Tab-separated table of C-alpha atoms in Angstrom:
chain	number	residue	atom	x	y	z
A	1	UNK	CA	21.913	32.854	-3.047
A	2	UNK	CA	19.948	29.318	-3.255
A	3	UNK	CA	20.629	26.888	-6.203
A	4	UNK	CA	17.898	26.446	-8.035
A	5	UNK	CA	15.950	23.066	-7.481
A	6	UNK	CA	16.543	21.075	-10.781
A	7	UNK	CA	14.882	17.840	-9.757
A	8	UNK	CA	11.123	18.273	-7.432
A	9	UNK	CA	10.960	16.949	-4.645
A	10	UNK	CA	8.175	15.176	-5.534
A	11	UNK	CA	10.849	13.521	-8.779
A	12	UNK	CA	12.673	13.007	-5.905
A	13	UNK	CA	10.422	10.681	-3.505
A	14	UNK	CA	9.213	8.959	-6.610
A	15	UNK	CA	12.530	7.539	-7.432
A	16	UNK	CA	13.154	6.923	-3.407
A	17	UNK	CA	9.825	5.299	-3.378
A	18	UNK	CA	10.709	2.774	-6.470
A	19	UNK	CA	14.162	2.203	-4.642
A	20	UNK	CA	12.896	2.026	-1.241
A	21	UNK	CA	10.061	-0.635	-1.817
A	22	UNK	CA	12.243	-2.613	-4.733
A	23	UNK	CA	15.117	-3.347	-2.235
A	24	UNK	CA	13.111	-3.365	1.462
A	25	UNK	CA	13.585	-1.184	4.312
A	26	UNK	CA	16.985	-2.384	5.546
A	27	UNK	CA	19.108	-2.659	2.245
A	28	UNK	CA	18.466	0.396	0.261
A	29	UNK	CA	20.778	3.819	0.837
A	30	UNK	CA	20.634	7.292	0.641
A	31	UNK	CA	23.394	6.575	-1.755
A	32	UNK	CA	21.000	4.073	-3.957
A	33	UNK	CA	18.221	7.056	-3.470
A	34	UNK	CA	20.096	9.980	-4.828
A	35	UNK	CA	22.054	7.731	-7.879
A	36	UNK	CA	17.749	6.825	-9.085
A	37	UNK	CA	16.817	10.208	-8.706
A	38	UNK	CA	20.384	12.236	-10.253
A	39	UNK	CA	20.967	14.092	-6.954
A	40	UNK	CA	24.353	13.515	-4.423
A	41	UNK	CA	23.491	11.916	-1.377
A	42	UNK	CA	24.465	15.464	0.335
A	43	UNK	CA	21.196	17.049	-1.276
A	44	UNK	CA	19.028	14.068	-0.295
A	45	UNK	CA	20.589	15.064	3.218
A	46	UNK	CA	19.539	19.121	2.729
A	47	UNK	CA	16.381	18.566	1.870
A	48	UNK	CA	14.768	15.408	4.134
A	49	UNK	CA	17.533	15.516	7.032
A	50	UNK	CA	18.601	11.742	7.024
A	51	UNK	CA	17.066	7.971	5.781
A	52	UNK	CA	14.144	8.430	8.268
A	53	UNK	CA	13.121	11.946	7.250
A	54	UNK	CA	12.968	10.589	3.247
A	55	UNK	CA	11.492	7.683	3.954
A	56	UNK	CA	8.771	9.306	5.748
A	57	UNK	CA	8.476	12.280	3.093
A	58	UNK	CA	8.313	9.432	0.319
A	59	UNK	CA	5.461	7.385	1.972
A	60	UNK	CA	3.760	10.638	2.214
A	61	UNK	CA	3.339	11.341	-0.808
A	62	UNK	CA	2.816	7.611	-1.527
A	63	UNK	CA	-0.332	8.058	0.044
A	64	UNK	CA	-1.113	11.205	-1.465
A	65	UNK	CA	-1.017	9.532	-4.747
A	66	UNK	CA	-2.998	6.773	-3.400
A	67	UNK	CA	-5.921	9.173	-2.121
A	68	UNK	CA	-6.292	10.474	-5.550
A	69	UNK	CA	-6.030	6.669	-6.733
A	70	UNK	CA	-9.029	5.979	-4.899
A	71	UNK	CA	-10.571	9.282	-5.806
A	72	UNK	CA	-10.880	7.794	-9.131
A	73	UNK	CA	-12.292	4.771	-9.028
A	74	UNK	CA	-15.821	4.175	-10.035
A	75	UNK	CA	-18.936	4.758	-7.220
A	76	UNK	CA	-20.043	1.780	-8.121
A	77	UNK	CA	-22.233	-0.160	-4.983
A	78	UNK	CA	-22.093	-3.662	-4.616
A	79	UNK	CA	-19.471	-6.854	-3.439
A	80	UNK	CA	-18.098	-6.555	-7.153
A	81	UNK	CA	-17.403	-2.607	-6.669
A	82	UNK	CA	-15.524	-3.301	-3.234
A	83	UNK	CA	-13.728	-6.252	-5.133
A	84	UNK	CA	-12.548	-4.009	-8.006
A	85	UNK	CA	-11.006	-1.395	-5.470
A	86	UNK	CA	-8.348	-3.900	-4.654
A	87	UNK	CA	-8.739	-5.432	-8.246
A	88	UNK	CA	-7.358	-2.228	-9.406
A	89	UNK	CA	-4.759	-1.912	-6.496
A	90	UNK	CA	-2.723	-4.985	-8.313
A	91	UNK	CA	-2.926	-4.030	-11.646
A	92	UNK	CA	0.650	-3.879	-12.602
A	93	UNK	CA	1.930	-5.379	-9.657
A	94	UNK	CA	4.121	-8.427	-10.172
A	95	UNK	CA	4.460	-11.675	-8.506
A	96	UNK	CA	7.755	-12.125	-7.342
A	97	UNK	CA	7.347	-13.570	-3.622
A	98	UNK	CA	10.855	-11.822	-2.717
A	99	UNK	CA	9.573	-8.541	-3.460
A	100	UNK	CA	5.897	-9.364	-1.845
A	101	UNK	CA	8.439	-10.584	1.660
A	102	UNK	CA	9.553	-7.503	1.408
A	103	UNK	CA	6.355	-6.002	1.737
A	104	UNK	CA	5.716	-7.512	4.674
A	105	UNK	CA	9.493	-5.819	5.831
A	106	UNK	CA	7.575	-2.309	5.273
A	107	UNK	CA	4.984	-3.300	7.508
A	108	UNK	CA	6.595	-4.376	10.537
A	109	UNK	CA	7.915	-0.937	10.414
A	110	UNK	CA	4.879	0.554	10.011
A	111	UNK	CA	4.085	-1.114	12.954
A	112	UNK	CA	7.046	-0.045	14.780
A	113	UNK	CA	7.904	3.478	13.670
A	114	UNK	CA	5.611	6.166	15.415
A	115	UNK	CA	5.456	8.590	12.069
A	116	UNK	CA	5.350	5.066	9.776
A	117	UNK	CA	2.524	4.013	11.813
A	118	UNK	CA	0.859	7.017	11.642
A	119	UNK	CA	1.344	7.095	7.527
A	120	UNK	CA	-0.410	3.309	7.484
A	121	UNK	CA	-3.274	4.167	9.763
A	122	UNK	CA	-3.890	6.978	7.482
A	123	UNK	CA	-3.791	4.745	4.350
A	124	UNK	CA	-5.826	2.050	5.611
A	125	UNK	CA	-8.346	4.852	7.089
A	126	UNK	CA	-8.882	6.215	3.408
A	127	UNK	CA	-8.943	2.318	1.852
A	128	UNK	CA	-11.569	1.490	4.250
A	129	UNK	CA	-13.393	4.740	3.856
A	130	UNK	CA	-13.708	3.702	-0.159
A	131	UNK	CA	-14.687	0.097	0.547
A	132	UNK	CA	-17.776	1.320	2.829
A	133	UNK	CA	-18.639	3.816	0.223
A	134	UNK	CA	-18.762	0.722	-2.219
A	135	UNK	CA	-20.212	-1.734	0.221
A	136	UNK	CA	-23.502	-3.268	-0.746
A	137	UNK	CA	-26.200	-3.534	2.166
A	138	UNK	CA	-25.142	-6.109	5.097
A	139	UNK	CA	-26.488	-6.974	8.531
A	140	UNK	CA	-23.999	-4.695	9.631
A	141	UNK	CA	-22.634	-1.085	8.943
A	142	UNK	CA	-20.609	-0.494	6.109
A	143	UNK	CA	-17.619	0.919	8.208
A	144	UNK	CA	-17.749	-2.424	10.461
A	145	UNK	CA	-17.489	-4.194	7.033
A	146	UNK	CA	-15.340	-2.672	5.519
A	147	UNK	CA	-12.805	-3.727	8.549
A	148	UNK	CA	-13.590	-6.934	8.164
A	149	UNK	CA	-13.180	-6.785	4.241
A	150	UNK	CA	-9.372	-5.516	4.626
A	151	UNK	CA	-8.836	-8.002	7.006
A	152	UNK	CA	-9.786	-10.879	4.651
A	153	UNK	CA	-7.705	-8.881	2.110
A	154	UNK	CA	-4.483	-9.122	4.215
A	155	UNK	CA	-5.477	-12.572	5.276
A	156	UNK	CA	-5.611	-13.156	1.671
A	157	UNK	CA	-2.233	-12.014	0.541
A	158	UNK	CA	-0.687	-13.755	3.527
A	159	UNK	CA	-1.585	-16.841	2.379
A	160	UNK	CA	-0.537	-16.636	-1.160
A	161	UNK	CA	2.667	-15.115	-0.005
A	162	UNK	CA	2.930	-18.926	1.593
A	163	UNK	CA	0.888	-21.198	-1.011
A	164	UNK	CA	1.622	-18.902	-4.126
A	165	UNK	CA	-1.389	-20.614	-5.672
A	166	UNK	CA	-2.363	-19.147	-8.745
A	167	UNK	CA	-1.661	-15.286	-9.511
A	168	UNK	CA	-2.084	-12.998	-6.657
A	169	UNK	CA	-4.457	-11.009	-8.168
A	170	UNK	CA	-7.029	-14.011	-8.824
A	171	UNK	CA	-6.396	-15.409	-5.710
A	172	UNK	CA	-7.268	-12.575	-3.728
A	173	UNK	CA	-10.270	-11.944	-5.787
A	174	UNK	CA	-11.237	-15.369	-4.795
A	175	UNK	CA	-11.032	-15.265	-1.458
A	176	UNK	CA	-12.722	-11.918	-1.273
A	177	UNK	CA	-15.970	-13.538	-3.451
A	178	UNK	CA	-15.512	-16.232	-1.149
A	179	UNK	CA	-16.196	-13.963	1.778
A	180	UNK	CA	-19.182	-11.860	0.048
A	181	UNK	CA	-20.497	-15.140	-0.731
A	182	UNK	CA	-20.663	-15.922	3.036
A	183	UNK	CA	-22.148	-13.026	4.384
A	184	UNK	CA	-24.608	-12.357	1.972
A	185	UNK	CA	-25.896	-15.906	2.576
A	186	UNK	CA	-29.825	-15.728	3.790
């Protein structure tokens, strides 16, 4: 007969997730994984098959959570509605540059790992969906935009990441009013 599940899975990839993007892709375990969530590393093993299989599971449901993040957020139109989508993406987020390299870490795996990249196109298909929804009226389509809008965001964080100037927050809010302020420029 099957034990009975006494921690979700879902309990599970939360505490993977909080390891996984605390200590970067390379120096977290499935030991570290299963000691945050309670489990042995054997039942980590059972139910996601090895690292890869959990880390995909847990950025799944990462962006599950963030869908119904951005399912929240106000329907607000304008360059200040856009502005507060990412606004709201840092509350709470802190600004220690080690943990923001690490960031960076995830990505070049999500540009390198078929199902990762597959997880991030998703993500950044929903993000931009929300910022075109928000986007006030431009000389060109929202969706065309709203590309250009994460890519000043990215831009953005890059270059605090190097000149830490300021909070991260404010700084990308800058540079995003900065860029609203350019192309709504008659």
């Amino acid at each position: 007969m099957a034990r009975t599940k006494t921690i979700s899975d879902e309990a599970v990839l939360a505490a993977a997730a909080t390891v996984m993007f605390a200590k970067g892709p390379s120096d977290f375990t499935l030991a570290d994984v299963a000691k945050a969530a309670g489990i042995a590393p054997a039942t980590l093993v059972q139910r996601f098959g090895d690292k890869h299989g959990l880390v995909v599971a847990a950025i799944a449901q990462d962006n599950r959570a963030f869908e119904g993040f951005l399912a929240e957020l106000p329907r607000d139109v304008g360059a200040e509605a856009v502005i507060g989508v990412f606004g709201r993406m840092f509350a709470g987020v802190e600004e220690d540059a080690d943990q923001f390299a690490d960031q960076l870490l995830w990505l070049r795996q999500d540009m390198r790992d078929p199902d990762l990249n597959r997880l991030a196109r998703e993500r950044f298909e929903k993000l931009r969906a929300a910022i075109a929804a928000r986007m006030p009226p431009l000389s060109i389509p929202a969706d065309d935009a709203a590309v250009l809008v994460e890519a000043q965001w990215q831009g953005a964080l890059n270059q605090w990441g190097i000149f830490r100037q300021g909070r991260l927050a404010d700084f990308v809010t800058d540079r995003l009013r900065a860029w609203f302020d350019l192309v709504t420029r008659v």
